[in-house]
CSV table of C-alpha atoms in Angstrom, one decimal:
chain,number,residue,atom,x,y,z
A,233,UNK,CA,-83.3,191.1,13.2
A,234,UNK,CA,-82.3,188.7,15.5
A,235,UNK,CA,-82.3,186.5,13.4
A,236,UNK,CA,-79.4,187.6,10.6
A,237,UNK,CA,-76.4,189.0,14.2
A,238,UNK,CA,-76.8,185.2,16.4
A,239,UNK,CA,-75.6,183.1,13.1
A,240,UNK,CA,-72.1,182.8,12.7
A,241,UNK,CA,-70.0,185.6,11.8
A,242,UNK,CA,-69.0,184.3,7.7
A,243,UNK,CA,-72.5,184.5,6.9
A,244,UNK,CA,-73.9,187.6,7.8
A,245,UNK,CA,-74.3,189.0,4.7
A,246,UNK,CA,-76.5,186.1,3.5
A,247,UNK,CA,-78.3,186.2,6.5
A,248,UNK,CA,-78.3,190.3,5.9
A,249,UNK,CA,-79.7,190.3,2.4
A,250,UNK,CA,-82.1,187.8,2.8
A,251,UNK,CA,-83.6,190.0,5.6
A,252,UNK,CA,-84.0,192.9,3.0
A,253,UNK,CA,-85.5,191.2,0.5
A,254,UNK,CA,-88.5,192.5,1.2
A,255,UNK,CA,-87.5,196.1,1.1
A,256,UNK,CA,-84.9,196.2,-1.1
A,257,UNK,CA,-85.4,193.8,-4.1
A,258,UNK,CA,-81.4,193.3,-4.7
A,259,UNK,CA,-79.4,191.4,-6.7
A,260,UNK,CA,-76.5,191.6,-5.0
A,261,UNK,CA,-75.3,192.6,-1.2
A,262,UNK,CA,-71.7,193.8,-0.1
A,263,UNK,CA,-70.5,195.1,4.2
A,264,UNK,CA,-67.0,196.2,4.2
A,265,UNK,CA,-65.4,196.1,7.1
A,266,UNK,CA,-61.0,196.7,8.1
A,267,UNK,CA,-62.3,195.0,11.5
A,268,UNK,CA,-62.7,191.6,10.2
A,269,UNK,CA,-59.2,191.0,9.3
A,270,UNK,CA,-60.1,186.9,7.6
A,271,UNK,CA,-62.8,188.6,5.5
A,272,UNK,CA,-63.0,192.2,5.1
A,273,UNK,CA,-65.8,191.4,2.5
A,274,UNK,CA,-68.5,190.0,3.4
A,275,UNK,CA,-70.8,188.8,0.0
A,276,UNK,CA,-74.0,188.0,-1.0
A,277,UNK,CA,-76.0,186.7,-4.8
A,278,UNK,CA,-75.0,187.6,-7.8
A,279,UNK,CA,-71.5,186.6,-7.6
A,280,UNK,CA,-71.1,187.4,-10.6
A,281,UNK,CA,-70.7,190.6,-9.5
A,282,UNK,CA,-69.7,189.4,-6.3
A,283,UNK,CA,-66.7,187.3,-6.9
A,284,UNK,CA,-65.1,190.8,-9.1
A,285,UNK,CA,-65.0,193.0,-5.7
A,286,UNK,CA,-61.8,194.8,-4.9
A,287,UNK,CA,-61.7,195.9,-2.3
A,288,UNK,CA,-59.7,199.4,-3.8
A,289,UNK,CA,-63.4,199.4,-5.6
A,290,UNK,CA,-65.1,199.6,-1.5
A,291,UNK,CA,-62.6,202.2,-0.3
A,292,UNK,CA,-63.4,204.7,-3.0
A,293,UNK,CA,-67.2,203.9,-2.7
A,294,UNK,CA,-66.5,204.3,2.2
A,295,UNK,CA,-64.6,208.0,0.6
A,296,UNK,CA,-68.1,208.5,-1.3
A,297,UNK,CA,-70.1,208.1,1.4
A,298,UNK,CA,-70.9,210.6,4.7
A,299,UNK,CA,-71.6,208.6,8.0
A,300,UNK,CA,-75.4,207.4,9.1
A,301,UNK,CA,-76.4,208.4,4.9
A,302,UNK,CA,-77.8,206.4,2.0
A,303,UNK,CA,-76.5,207.5,-1.6
A,304,UNK,CA,-78.1,205.8,-4.9
A,305,UNK,CA,-76.2,206.7,-7.9
A,306,UNK,CA,-74.0,204.8,-10.9
A,307,UNK,CA,-70.5,203.9,-8.6
A,308,UNK,CA,-68.2,201.1,-10.0
A,309,UNK,CA,-68.4,197.5,-8.6
A,310,UNK,CA,-67.2,194.2,-9.7
A,311,UNK,CA,-65.8,196.1,-12.1
A,312,UNK,CA,-68.0,198.1,-14.3
A,313,UNK,CA,-70.7,201.9,-13.8
A,314,UNK,CA,-73.8,200.2,-12.0
A,315,UNK,CA,-76.4,201.5,-10.0
A,316,UNK,CA,-76.3,201.0,-5.9
A,317,UNK,CA,-77.3,202.3,-2.8
A,318,UNK,CA,-74.4,202.6,-0.9
A,319,UNK,CA,-74.4,202.7,3.7
A,320,UNK,CA,-71.9,204.0,5.6
A,321,UNK,CA,-72.1,203.0,9.5
A,322,UNK,CA,-70.8,205.2,12.2
A,323,UNK,CA,-68.4,202.5,12.7
A,324,UNK,CA,-67.0,203.0,9.5
A,325,UNK,CA,-69.0,199.7,8.0
A,326,UNK,CA,-69.5,200.4,4.7
A,327,UNK,CA,-73.0,198.7,2.7
A,328,UNK,CA,-73.5,198.2,-1.1
A,329,UNK,CA,-76.8,196.5,-2.4
A,330,UNK,CA,-76.4,196.6,-6.0
A,331,UNK,CA,-80.7,197.2,-7.0
A,332,UNK,CA,-82.8,194.5,-9.2
A,333,UNK,CA,-82.5,196.2,-12.8
A,334,UNK,CA,-86.4,197.2,-12.1
A,335,UNK,CA,-86.7,198.6,-8.9
A,336,UNK,CA,-89.0,200.9,-7.0
A,337,UNK,CA,-87.2,204.1,-5.0
A,338,UNK,CA,-85.4,202.7,-2.4
A,339,UNK,CA,-87.4,201.9,0.6
A,340,UNK,CA,-87.6,205.1,4.4
A,341,UNK,CA,-83.3,206.1,4.6
A,342,UNK,CA,-83.5,206.1,8.2
A,343,UNK,CA,-84.7,202.2,8.4
A,344,UNK,CA,-82.2,201.1,6.4
A,345,UNK,CA,-78.8,202.7,8.1
A,346,UNK,CA,-81.2,201.8,11.6
A,347,UNK,CA,-81.4,198.3,10.4
A,348,UNK,CA,-77.5,198.7,8.5
A,349,UNK,CA,-76.5,199.6,12.3
A,350,UNK,CA,-77.7,197.5,14.4
A,351,UNK,CA,-75.5,195.2,11.8
A,352,UNK,CA,-72.7,196.9,11.9
A,353,UNK,CA,-72.7,197.2,15.8
A,354,UNK,CA,-73.0,193.5,15.7
A,355,UNK,CA,-70.1,192.7,13.5
A,356,UNK,CA,-68.4,195.1,15.8
A,357,UNK,CA,-68.7,193.6,19.3
A,358,UNK,CA,-68.6,189.6,17.7
A,359,UNK,CA,-64.9,190.9,16.8
A,360,UNK,CA,-64.2,192.6,19.9
A,361,UNK,CA,-65.0,189.8,21.9
A,362,UNK,CA,-62.6,188.2,19.5
A,363,UNK,CA,-64.8,183.9,20.4
A,364,UNK,CA,-63.2,181.3,19.6
A,365,UNK,CA,-65.2,180.7,16.7
A,366,UNK,CA,-64.5,184.0,15.0
A,367,UNK,CA,-60.4,183.8,15.5
A,368,UNK,CA,-60.0,180.2,13.9
A,369,UNK,CA,-62.6,181.2,11.0
A,370,UNK,CA,-60.5,184.3,11.1
A,371,UNK,CA,-56.9,182.8,11.0
A,372,UNK,CA,-57.8,180.3,8.6
A,373,UNK,CA,-58.9,182.7,6.0
A,374,UNK,CA,-55.6,184.8,6.4
A,375,UNK,CA,-53.8,182.1,5.7
A,376,UNK,CA,-55.8,181.1,2.5
A,377,UNK,CA,-55.5,184.4,1.3
A,378,UNK,CA,-51.6,185.0,2.4
A,379,UNK,CA,-51.2,181.5,0.8
A,380,UNK,CA,-53.7,182.9,-2.5
A,381,UNK,CA,-52.0,186.4,-3.4
A,382,UNK,CA,-48.2,184.9,-3.1
A,383,UNK,CA,-49.0,182.1,-5.4
A,384,UNK,CA,-50.5,184.9,-8.0
A,385,UNK,CA,-47.9,187.3,-7.1
A,386,UNK,CA,-45.1,184.8,-7.1
A,387,UNK,CA,-46.8,183.9,-11.2
A,388,UNK,CA,-47.6,186.9,-11.5
A,389,UNK,CA,-43.9,188.1,-11.3
A,390,UNK,CA,-42.2,185.9,-12.8
A,391,UNK,CA,-43.8,186.7,-16.3
A,392,UNK,CA,-44.4,190.4,-16.0
A,393,UNK,CA,-40.1,190.4,-15.7
A,394,UNK,CA,-39.4,188.0,-18.3
A,395,UNK,CA,-41.9,190.5,-20.1
A,396,UNK,CA,-39.2,193.3,-19.3
A,397,UNK,CA,-36.5,191.1,-20.4
A,398,UNK,CA,-37.6,190.5,-23.7
A,399,UNK,CA,-38.5,194.4,-24.2
A,400,UNK,CA,-35.2,195.4,-23.0
A,401,UNK,CA,-33.6,193.5,-25.2
A,402,UNK,CA,-31.6,195.1,-28.2
A,403,UNK,CA,-32.8,192.5,-30.5
A,404,UNK,CA,-36.0,193.7,-30.8
A,405,UNK,CA,-37.2,196.4,-33.7
A,406,UNK,CA,-39.6,199.4,-33.2
A,407,UNK,CA,-38.0,201.1,-30.9
A,408,UNK,CA,-41.0,202.9,-29.6
A,409,UNK,CA,-43.2,200.6,-29.3
A,410,UNK,CA,-40.1,198.6,-27.0
A,411,UNK,CA,-40.4,201.4,-24.4
A,412,UNK,CA,-43.7,201.8,-24.4
A,413,UNK,CA,-44.9,198.7,-24.0
A,414,UNK,CA,-41.4,198.2,-21.3
A,415,UNK,CA,-43.6,201.4,-19.4
A,416,UNK,CA,-46.5,199.5,-18.7
A,417,UNK,CA,-44.8,195.5,-17.8
A,418,UNK,CA,-43.2,198.1,-15.4
A,419,UNK,CA,-45.6,200.0,-14.2
A,420,UNK,CA,-48.5,195.7,-14.1
A,421,UNK,CA,-45.1,195.4,-11.9
A,422,UNK,CA,-45.0,197.7,-9.6
A,423,UNK,CA,-48.4,197.8,-9.0
A,424,UNK,CA,-48.5,193.7,-8.8
A,425,UNK,CA,-45.9,193.9,-6.0
A,426,UNK,CA,-47.2,196.6,-3.7
A,427,UNK,CA,-51.2,194.7,-4.5
A,428,UNK,CA,-49.0,192.8,-0.3
A,429,UNK,CA,-48.7,195.2,0.7
A,430,UNK,CA,-51.9,196.4,0.2
A,431,UNK,CA,-52.9,193.6,2.4
A,432,UNK,CA,-50.3,192.9,5.6
A,433,UNK,CA,-52.3,196.8,5.9
A,434,UNK,CA,-56.2,195.5,6.0
A,435,UNK,CA,-54.6,191.5,8.3
A,436,UNK,CA,-52.7,192.8,10.3
A,437,UNK,CA,-51.8,196.0,13.2
A,438,UNK,CA,-48.7,197.4,13.7
A,439,UNK,CA,-48.1,195.6,17.6
A,440,UNK,CA,-47.2,199.6,18.9
A,441,UNK,CA,-50.8,200.3,17.4
A,442,UNK,CA,-52.4,197.3,19.0
A,443,UNK,CA,-50.8,197.7,22.3
A,444,UNK,CA,-52.3,201.6,22.0
A,445,UNK,CA,-55.4,200.4,21.5
A,446,UNK,CA,-55.8,198.1,24.6
A,447,UNK,CA,-54.7,200.8,26.7
A,448,UNK,CA,-57.9,203.0,24.8
A,449,UNK,CA,-60.1,199.4,26.3
A,450,UNK,CA,-58.3,199.4,29.7
A,451,UNK,CA,-59.6,202.8,30.0
A,452,UNK,CA,-63.3,201.9,30.7
A,453,UNK,CA,-62.5,199.2,33.0
A,454,UNK,CA,-60.8,201.2,35.2
A,455,UNK,CA,-61.6,204.5,35.8
A,456,UNK,CA,-63.6,203.7,38.9
A,457,UNK,CA,-60.7,201.9,40.1
A,458,UNK,CA,-57.6,203.7,42.3
A,459,UNK,CA,-54.8,201.4,41.0
A,460,UNK,CA,-51.6,202.5,39.3
A,461,UNK,CA,-51.2,201.3,35.5
A,462,UNK,CA,-47.5,200.2,34.5
A,463,UNK,CA,-48.0,200.2,30.9
A,464,UNK,CA,-44.5,198.7,29.1
A,465,UNK,CA,-44.7,199.0,26.0
A,466,UNK,CA,-43.5,196.7,23.3
A,467,UNK,CA,-40.2,197.6,20.9
A,468,UNK,CA,-41.3,199.5,18.0
A,469,UNK,CA,-39.1,197.3,15.7
A,470,UNK,CA,-41.7,193.8,16.9
A,471,UNK,CA,-43.0,191.7,14.5
A,472,UNK,CA,-46.8,193.0,13.1
A,473,UNK,CA,-49.5,191.2,14.8
A,474,UNK,CA,-52.4,189.5,12.4
A,475,UNK,CA,-55.7,190.3,12.7
A,476,UNK,CA,-57.5,188.3,14.7
A,477,UNK,CA,-53.7,187.8,17.0
A,478,UNK,CA,-53.8,191.1,17.8
A,479,UNK,CA,-57.8,191.4,19.1
A,480,UNK,CA,-57.2,188.3,20.9
A,481,UNK,CA,-54.3,189.1,22.7
A,482,UNK,CA,-55.9,192.6,23.4
A,483,UNK,CA,-59.4,190.5,24.8
A,484,UNK,CA,-57.3,187.4,27.1
A,485,UNK,CA,-56.3,191.1,29.0
A,486,UNK,CA,-59.1,192.8,29.1
A,487,UNK,CA,-60.2,189.1,31.2
A,488,UNK,CA,-57.7,188.6,33.2
A,489,UNK,CA,-57.8,193.2,34.4
A,490,UNK,CA,-61.1,192.3,35.4
A,491,UNK,CA,-60.1,189.7,37.5
A,492,UNK,CA,-57.3,190.2,38.7
A,493,UNK,CA,-59.4,193.8,40.0
A,494,UNK,CA,-62.3,191.1,41.9
A,495,UNK,CA,-59.5,190.7,44.1
A,496,UNK,CA,-60.7,193.2,47.1
A,497,UNK,CA,-57.5,194.4,47.5
A,498,UNK,CA,-55.8,196.0,44.0
A,499,UNK,CA,-52.2,199.2,44.4
A,500,UNK,CA,-50.8,198.6,41.0
A,501,UNK,CA,-51.2,196.8,37.9
A,502,UNK,CA,-48.4,196.3,35.2
A,503,UNK,CA,-49.4,195.8,31.9
A,504,UNK,CA,-46.6,194.6,29.4
A,505,UNK,CA,-46.2,193.2,25.9
A,506,UNK,CA,-43.1,192.1,23.8
A,507,UNK,CA,-42.5,190.0,21.1
A,508,UNK,CA,-39.1,187.5,20.2
A,509,UNK,CA,-40.2,186.3,16.1
A,510,UNK,CA,-42.0,184.2,16.7
A,511,UNK,CA,-44.7,184.9,19.5
A,512,UNK,CA,-46.9,188.1,21.0
A,513,UNK,CA,-45.5,187.1,25.0
A,514,UNK,CA,-48.1,188.9,27.5
A,515,UNK,CA,-47.5,189.7,30.6
A,516,UNK,CA,-50.1,190.9,34.0
A,517,UNK,CA,-49.5,192.0,37.4
A,518,UNK,CA,-50.5,192.8,40.2
A,519,UNK,CA,-49.1,194.0,43.8
A,520,UNK,CA,-52.4,192.8,45.2
A,521,UNK,CA,-54.3,190.2,48.1
A,522,UNK,CA,-52.3,187.2,45.9
A,523,UNK,CA,-55.8,186.4,45.6
A,524,UNK,CA,-56.3,185.5,41.9
A,525,UNK,CA,-58.6,182.5,41.5
A,526,UNK,CA,-56.6,180.8,38.4
A,527,UNK,CA,-59.0,177.8,37.4
A,528,UNK,CA,-62.2,180.0,37.3
A,529,UNK,CA,-59.0,182.7,34.9
A,530,UNK,CA,-57.8,179.5,33.0
A,531,UNK,CA,-61.2,178.4,32.2
A,532,UNK,CA,-62.1,181.8,30.5
A,533,UNK,CA,-59.1,181.6,28.9
A,534,UNK,CA,-59.0,178.3,27.2
A,535,UNK,CA,-61.5,178.5,24.3
A,536,UNK,CA,-58.5,181.5,22.6
A,537,UNK,CA,-55.7,179.5,23.6
A,538,UNK,CA,-56.5,176.8,22.8
A,539,UNK,CA,-57.7,178.3,19.2
A,540,UNK,CA,-55.0,180.2,18.8
A,541,UNK,CA,-52.1,177.7,19.9
A,542,UNK,CA,-51.2,179.4,22.9
A,543,UNK,CA,-50.8,178.1,26.2
A,544,UNK,CA,-51.1,180.8,29.6
A,545,UNK,CA,-48.8,180.4,33.1
A,546,UNK,CA,-50.3,182.3,36.1
A,547,UNK,CA,-48.4,182.7,39.5
A,548,UNK,CA,-50.4,183.9,43.1
A,549,UNK,CA,-48.2,184.4,45.8
A,550,UNK,CA,-51.0,185.3,49.0
A,551,UNK,CA,-49.8,189.0,50.4
A,552,UNK,CA,-47.8,189.8,47.4
A,553,UNK,CA,-50.0,189.2,44.1
A,554,UNK,CA,-50.5,187.9,40.5
A,555,UNK,CA,-48.5,187.0,37.7
A,556,UNK,CA,-50.2,186.2,34.5
A,557,UNK,CA,-48.5,185.2,31.6
A,558,UNK,CA,-49.3,184.5,28.3
A,559,UNK,CA,-47.5,183.0,25.2
A,560,UNK,CA,-49.4,183.1,21.2
A,561,UNK,CA,-47.7,181.6,18.5
A,562,UNK,CA,-48.2,184.4,15.3
A,563,UNK,CA,-47.8,181.7,12.5
A,564,UNK,CA,-50.4,178.8,12.6
A,565,UNK,CA,-49.3,175.6,12.7
A,566,UNK,CA,-48.3,174.1,8.9
A,567,UNK,CA,-51.9,172.8,6.8
A,568,UNK,CA,-52.9,169.5,7.4
A,569,UNK,CA,-53.9,167.7,4.8
A,570,UNK,CA,-57.5,166.3,6.5
A,571,UNK,CA,-58.3,170.2,7.5
A,572,UNK,CA,-60.1,171.6,4.1
A,573,UNK,CA,-62.3,168.4,4.8
A,574,UNK,CA,-63.0,169.1,8.3
A,575,UNK,CA,-64.8,172.8,7.3
A,576,UNK,CA,-67.3,171.0,5.9
A,577,UNK,CA,-68.4,168.7,8.6
A,578,UNK,CA,-70.7,170.9,11.1
A,579,UNK,CA,-71.5,171.9,14.1
A,580,UNK,CA,-73.2,168.0,15.4
A,581,UNK,CA,-71.5,166.1,13.1
A,582,UNK,CA,-68.2,167.7,14.6
A,583,UNK,CA,-69.8,166.7,18.1
A,584,UNK,CA,-70.5,163.2,16.7
A,585,UNK,CA,-66.6,162.6,14.9
A,586,UNK,CA,-64.8,163.5,18.5
A,587,UNK,CA,-67.2,160.9,19.7
A,588,UNK,CA,-65.2,158.2,16.6
A,589,UNK,CA,-62.2,159.6,18.0
A,590,UNK,CA,-62.5,158.3,21.8
A,591,UNK,CA,-64.5,153.9,20.0
A,592,UNK,CA,-68.2,155.1,21.3
A,593,UNK,CA,-70.7,153.0,19.7
A,594,UNK,CA,-74.2,154.5,18.1
A,595,UNK,CA,-76.1,154.0,21.3
A,596,UNK,CA,-73.2,155.5,23.4
A,597,UNK,CA,-72.6,159.0,21.5
A,598,UNK,CA,-76.7,158.8,20.4
A,599,UNK,CA,-77.1,158.7,24.6
A,600,UNK,CA,-74.7,161.5,25.1
A,601,UNK,CA,-75.6,163.5,22.9
A,602,UNK,CA,-79.6,163.1,24.0
A,603,UNK,CA,-80.6,162.3,20.3
A,604,UNK,CA,-81.4,158.7,19.2
A,605,UNK,CA,-79.9,156.3,17.2
A,606,UNK,CA,-81.5,156.2,13.9
A,607,UNK,CA,-79.7,159.5,14.0
A,608,UNK,CA,-76.2,159.0,14.5
A,609,UNK,CA,-76.5,156.1,11.8
A,610,UNK,CA,-77.3,159.5,9.3
A,611,UNK,CA,-74.4,161.6,11.2
A,612,UNK,CA,-71.4,158.8,11.1
A,613,UNK,CA,-72.9,158.7,7.7
A,614,UNK,CA,-72.6,161.9,6.6
A,615,UNK,CA,-68.9,162.4,8.4
A,616,UNK,CA,-67.8,159.0,6.4
A,617,UNK,CA,-69.2,160.9,2.7
A,618,UNK,CA,-67.7,165.0,3.1
A,619,UNK,CA,-64.0,163.0,5.0
A,620,UNK,CA,-63.8,160.4,2.5
A,621,UNK,CA,-63.1,157.5,3.8
A,622,UNK,CA,-65.2,153.7,3.9
A,623,UNK,CA,-65.1,153.3,8.5
A,624,UNK,CA,-65.1,154.7,12.1
A,625,UNK,CA,-62.2,154.1,12.4
A,626,UNK,CA,-60.2,155.8,9.4
A,627,UNK,CA,-62.2,159.4,10.5
A,628,UNK,CA,-61.9,158.5,14.5
A,629,UNK,CA,-57.8,158.7,13.1
A,630,UNK,CA,-57.9,161.8,10.8
A,631,UNK,CA,-60.2,163.0,14.3
A,632,UNK,CA,-57.7,162.3,16.3
A,633,UNK,CA,-54.8,163.6,14.3
A,634,UNK,CA,-56.7,167.3,13.5
A,635,UNK,CA,-56.7,167.8,18.3
A,636,UNK,CA,-60.6,166.8,17.8
A,637,UNK,CA,-61.9,165.3,21.6
A,638,UNK,CA,-65.1,165.1,23.1
A,639,UNK,CA,-64.6,167.6,25.0
A,640,UNK,CA,-63.1,170.1,22.8
A,641,UNK,CA,-65.9,169.2,20.3
A,642,UNK,CA,-68.7,170.0,23.6
A,643,UNK,CA,-66.8,174.1,23.5
A,644,UNK,CA,-67.1,174.9,20.7
A,645,UNK,CA,-70.7,173.8,19.6
A,646,UNK,CA,-72.3,175.1,22.9
A,647,UNK,CA,-69.6,179.0,22.1
A,648,UNK,CA,-71.8,178.4,18.4
């Protein structure tokens, strides 16, 4: 179980499936959690099944299971009725297992509930901490999903609208068939247009909801402090926050509040959120000693801010207090042609690419990373192949355009 929860979050279903194989022989496994806005479904196993699983199916399965129980029965998954084992954790995270056709009785239900409870808790903690790796993966997945849904919606909207236009034409015969077909196409068009709304409900938070959750998260942090807290809520009509932005904003405000709380004197805190349409604006200020360590706080916030292209401004005046302001863009940067190639590199290859951006040779890279020069040659060859380039200079140019540098790469790998 240590190996299951210790690896990258996107692959946790694959690792858990591998672990369960000896206990539960199965064809497919799905973990469904609305906390992961980029990829609420984490899947492993038979692609013919898992690629067809829909959010509506998983919502229906969640409603059929009580918290902390295992439900064994035939239900719909992937567009077909199948024997399923369904576990709903106390965190409201769902596990769905498709057993093998010839399968003995499932193992001790309490054991499975306990094992999945460890996995579900790990997912919740990783999301709540909003690490730079999680934010980058979630933002990339959210952007790709939104782009795909928009493209499909436009295509099917045009098709269905064309069909409706034809069916409503007075030049067609057979009025009853035309009315039936027209009603069917209209219903399909309405369902299609609501798909984007349903997806946004899973992947976004209203800015007021995100701020209310922040207040709930700050209470246990400050319950032992005699400090007066003023909350300045964002406008109710403010732009909704992408899920990864909401998680990151709360995580960073918690970090700032803890830094303020470490001062010898803290009488009052003011926490304010706003939205200017393009950015979420966060501000925390106090009436304290003005002894906050701005450099240390900047280092603590740097990983998430860099990942989300945000910026921070810290001011401290001795005897008066401190102010920390954050600006986080709500939209991801425009896609670069090289991004899909860079996503194929593993952490070590990213490190090597970072050193190529500054023109280092193999011997220098090997000395820096503490590995052999022959190993560096192997990694360089792999980088060139994956980036589809012929020499080190072209690879370095791609890394420079992507903002990759030795320092940033070392931080990213250490977090992994």
